[in-house]
PDB file of C-alpha atoms in Angstrom:
ATOM      1  CA  MET A   1       0.000   0.000   0.000  1.00  0.00           C
ATOM      2  CA  GLN A   2       1.067   3.556  -0.633  1.00  0.00           C
ATOM      3  CA  LEU A   3      -0.207   6.976   0.409  1.00  0.00           C
ATOM      4  CA  ALA A   4      -1.567   9.461  -2.139  1.00  0.00           C
ATOM      5  CA  ARG A   5      -3.569  12.661  -2.324  1.00  0.00           C
ATOM      6  CA  VAL A   6      -6.706  12.751  -4.514  1.00  0.00           C
ATOM      7  CA  ILE A   7      -6.204  15.677  -6.898  1.00  0.00           C
ATOM      8  CA  GLY A   8      -8.998  15.233  -9.428  1.00  0.00           C
ATOM      9  CA  THR A   9     -11.697  13.141 -11.017  1.00  0.00           C
ATOM     10  CA  VAL A  10     -12.075  11.298 -14.311  1.00  0.00           C
ATOM     11  CA  VAL A  11     -15.358  11.292 -16.219  1.00  0.00           C
ATOM     12  CA  ALA A  12     -15.895   8.235 -18.408  1.00  0.00           C
ATOM     13  CA  SER A  13     -19.270   7.801 -20.093  1.00  0.00           C
ATOM     14  CA  VAL A  14     -18.414   4.279 -21.265  1.00  0.00           C
ATOM     15  CA  LYS A  15     -16.652   1.717 -19.047  1.00  0.00           C
ATOM     16  CA  THR A  16     -15.739  -1.920 -19.430  1.00  0.00           C
ATOM     17  CA  PRO A  17     -18.160  -4.437 -17.867  1.00  0.00           C
ATOM     18  CA  GLY A  18     -17.492  -4.863 -14.160  1.00  0.00           C
ATOM     19  CA  ILE A  19     -16.529  -1.279 -13.385  1.00  0.00           C
ATOM     20  CA  GLU A  20     -19.763   0.506 -14.242  1.00  0.00           C
ATOM     21  CA  GLY A  21     -20.626   2.869 -11.394  1.00  0.00           C
ATOM     22  CA  VAL A  22     -17.073   2.855 -10.009  1.00  0.00           C
ATOM     23  CA  LYS A  23     -15.648   6.366  -9.529  1.00  0.00           C
ATOM     24  CA  LEU A  24     -12.270   7.025 -11.135  1.00  0.00           C
ATOM     25  CA  LEU A  25      -9.997   9.531  -9.388  1.00  0.00           C
ATOM     26  CA  VAL A  26      -6.669  11.162 -10.224  1.00  0.00           C
ATOM     27  CA  ILE A  27      -4.185  10.629  -7.383  1.00  0.00           C
ATOM     28  CA  GLN A  28      -0.674  11.883  -6.659  1.00  0.00           C
ATOM     29  CA  PRO A  29       1.486   9.307  -4.848  1.00  0.00           C
ATOM     30  CA  LEU A  30       3.346  10.661  -1.806  1.00  0.00           C
ATOM     31  CA  ASP A  31       6.572   9.761  -0.054  1.00  0.00           C
ATOM     32  CA  ARG A  32       6.916   9.272   3.712  1.00  0.00           C
ATOM     33  CA  HIS A  33       7.192  13.043   4.176  1.00  0.00           C
ATOM     34  CA  PHE A  34       3.962  13.607   2.199  1.00  0.00           C
ATOM     35  CA  ALA A  35       5.826  15.155  -0.732  1.00  0.00           C
ATOM     36  CA  PRO A  36       4.694  14.233  -4.274  1.00  0.00           C
ATOM     37  CA  VAL A  37       6.662  11.374  -5.780  1.00  0.00           C
ATOM     38  CA  GLY A  38       6.364   9.935  -9.271  1.00  0.00           C
ATOM     39  CA  SER A  39       3.625  10.518 -11.815  1.00  0.00           C
ATOM     40  CA  GLN A  40      -0.048  11.142 -11.235  1.00  0.00           C
ATOM     41  CA  LEU A  41      -2.224   8.016 -11.581  1.00  0.00           C
ATOM     42  CA  VAL A  42      -5.848   7.145 -12.224  1.00  0.00           C
ATOM     43  CA  ALA A  43      -7.274   4.887  -9.511  1.00  0.00           C
ATOM     44  CA  ALA A  44     -10.649   3.217  -9.066  1.00  0.00           C
ATOM     45  CA  ASP A  45     -12.369   4.199  -5.805  1.00  0.00           C
ATOM     46  CA  ALA A  46     -12.954   0.820  -4.119  1.00  0.00           C
ATOM     47  CA  VAL A  47     -14.181   2.505  -0.911  1.00  0.00           C
ATOM     48  CA  HIS A  48     -16.827   4.581  -2.773  1.00  0.00           C
ATOM     49  CA  MET A  49     -16.157   7.623  -0.547  1.00  0.00           C
ATOM     50  CA  ALA A  50     -12.877   9.256  -1.567  1.00  0.00           C
ATOM     51  CA  GLY A  51     -12.901  12.748  -2.996  1.00  0.00           C
ATOM     52  CA  PRO A  52     -10.596  15.556  -4.096  1.00  0.00           C
ATOM     53  CA  GLY A  53      -8.176  16.753  -1.417  1.00  0.00           C
ATOM     54  CA  GLU A  54      -8.327  13.594   0.691  1.00  0.00           C
ATOM     55  CA  LEU A  55      -5.334  11.582   1.833  1.00  0.00           C
ATOM     56  CA  VAL A  56      -5.853   7.959   0.764  1.00  0.00           C
ATOM     57  CA  TYR A  57      -3.949   4.732   0.487  1.00  0.00           C
ATOM     58  CA  PHE A  58      -3.972   2.632  -2.650  1.00  0.00           C
ATOM     59  CA  VAL A  59      -2.798  -0.684  -4.038  1.00  0.00           C
ATOM     60  CA  ALA A  60      -1.589  -1.616  -7.496  1.00  0.00           C
ATOM     61  CA  ALA A  61      -1.539  -4.532  -9.921  1.00  0.00           C
ATOM     62  CA  ARG A  62      -3.485  -7.680  -9.040  1.00  0.00           C
ATOM     63  CA  GLU A  63      -4.322  -6.368  -5.561  1.00  0.00           C
ATOM     64  CA  ALA A  64      -6.158  -3.446  -7.216  1.00  0.00           C
ATOM     65  CA  ALA A  65      -8.376  -5.802  -9.210  1.00  0.00           C
ATOM     66  CA  GLU A  66      -9.014  -7.916  -6.101  1.00  0.00           C
ATOM     67  CA  ALA A  67     -10.158  -4.823  -4.166  1.00  0.00           C
ATOM     68  CA  MET A  68     -13.021  -4.106  -6.537  1.00  0.00           C
ATOM     69  CA  PRO A  69     -16.617  -5.311  -5.963  1.00  0.00           C
ATOM     70  CA  ASN A  70     -16.337  -7.481  -9.097  1.00  0.00           C
ATOM     71  CA  ARG A  71     -12.993  -9.253  -8.861  1.00  0.00           C
ATOM     72  CA  PHE A  72     -10.452  -9.396 -11.669  1.00  0.00           C
ATOM     73  CA  VAL A  73     -11.597  -6.290 -13.511  1.00  0.00           C
ATOM     74  CA  PRO A  74      -9.047  -4.350 -15.595  1.00  0.00           C
ATOM     75  CA  VAL A  75      -7.811  -1.751 -13.091  1.00  0.00           C
ATOM     76  CA  ASP A  76      -4.164  -1.008 -12.319  1.00  0.00           C
ATOM     77  CA  HIS A  77      -4.689   1.054  -9.131  1.00  0.00           C
ATOM     78  CA  ALA A  78      -7.442   1.060  -6.517  1.00  0.00           C
ATOM     79  CA  ILE A  79      -8.063   3.301  -3.526  1.00  0.00           C
ATOM     80  CA  VAL A  80      -8.650   0.985  -0.570  1.00  0.00           C
ATOM     81  CA  GLY A  81      -8.781   3.412   2.350  1.00  0.00           C
ATOM     82  CA  ILE A  82      -9.121   7.022   3.441  1.00  0.00           C
ATOM     83  CA  VAL A  83      -6.570   8.210   5.981  1.00  0.00           C
ATOM     84  CA  ASP A  84      -7.897  10.113   8.983  1.00  0.00           C
ATOM     85  CA  ALA A  85      -4.573  10.459  10.836  1.00  0.00           C
ATOM     86  CA  VAL A  86      -0.960   9.343  10.638  1.00  0.00           C
ATOM     87  CA  GLU A  87       1.148   8.761  13.749  1.00  0.00           C
ATOM     88  CA  THR A  88       4.800   7.799  13.850  1.00  0.00           C
ATOM     89  CA  LEU A  89       6.938   6.235  16.559  1.00  0.00           C
ATOM     90  CA  ALA A  90       9.358   8.318  18.594  1.00  0.00           C
ATOM     91  CA  GLY A  91      12.438   9.124  16.551  1.00  0.00           C
ATOM     92  CA  ASN A  92      10.485   9.270  13.301  1.00  0.00           C
ATOM     93  CA  GLU A  93       9.121  12.806  13.671  1.00  0.00           C
ATOM     94  CA  GLY A  94       8.101  14.886  10.721  1.00  0.00           C
ATOM     95  CA  ALA A  95       5.459  12.866   8.946  1.00  0.00           C
ATOM     96  CA  ALA A  96       2.738  12.857  11.595  1.00  0.00           C
ATOM     97  CA  SER A  97       2.495  16.619  11.795  1.00  0.00           C
ATOM     98  CA  ARG A  98       2.083  16.857   8.015  1.00  0.00           C
ATOM     99  CA  ALA A  99      -0.669  14.262   7.577  1.00  0.00           C
ATOM    100  CA  ARG A 100      -3.537  16.744   7.643  1.00  0.00           C
ATOM    101  CA  PRO A 101      -2.353  20.255   8.460  1.00  0.00           C
ATOM    102  CA  ALA A 102      -4.987  22.703   9.631  1.00  0.00           C
ATOM    103  CA  GLY A 103      -7.033  23.967   6.715  1.00  0.00           C
ATOM    104  CA  GLU A 104      -6.023  21.163   4.351  1.00  0.00           C
ATOM    105  CA  GLY A 105      -7.568  17.857   3.415  1.00  0.00           C
ATOM    106  CA  ARG A 106     -11.252  17.183   3.774  1.00  0.00           C
ATOM    107  CA  PRO A 107     -13.452  20.211   2.928  1.00  0.00           C
ATOM    108  CA  ALA A 108     -15.367  21.676   5.883  1.00  0.00           C
ATOM    109  CA  SER A 109     -18.674  20.425   4.486  1.00  0.00           C
ATOM    110  CA  ARG A 110     -17.404  16.836   4.757  1.00  0.00           C
ATOM    111  CA  ALA A 111     -15.669  17.138   8.124  1.00  0.00           C
ATOM    112  CA  ARG A 112     -16.826  14.862  10.950  1.00  0.00           C
ATOM    113  CA  PRO A 113     -16.813  15.482  14.677  1.00  0.00           C
ATOM    114  CA  ALA A 114     -14.018  13.739  16.572  1.00  0.00           C
ATOM    115  CA  GLY A 115     -14.831  10.105  17.325  1.00  0.00           C
ATOM    116  CA  GLU A 116     -17.451   9.772  14.590  1.00  0.00           C
ATOM    117  CA  GLY A 117     -16.427   6.947  12.273  1.00  0.00           C
ATOM    118  CA  ARG A 118     -16.421   7.123   8.482  1.00  0.00           C
ATOM    119  CA  SER A 119     -19.309   4.647   8.275  1.00  0.00           C
ATOM    120  CA  ALA A 120     -21.469   6.361  10.919  1.00  0.00           C
ATOM    121  CA  GLY A 121     -24.874   7.075   9.474  1.00  0.00           C
ATOM    122  CA  ARG A 122     -24.079   5.542   6.081  1.00  0.00           C
ATOM    123  CA  ARG A 123     -25.549   2.463   4.498  1.00  0.00           C
ATOM    124  CA  ARG A 124     -23.773   0.207   2.075  1.00  0.00           C
TER     125      ARG A 124
END
């Protein structure tokens, strides 16, 4: 798994069978200091909740296809989680304070009170 920031969306009016209804998002992979690394990628949103500006983690290759509702579909990258916080062990400072700096990340309209889980009040 690798961390990334969602930086955009992809609109596709025609999709291959098995990925109809799956949101496609543009992500920027990040290094351990949350700096952009490598090229931007298109990833399928396997959690059905990720959006622009969010910190996510994704998988690639066969694991991406396995993460989708219909297994073995032709996707190279899939978002499999949304990061709420990052904590590091003592001696590894730097990354934790940059996970979601004040004013960044989730827009205010999507913010949740502390302790309220991502699935609270949602049906699958």
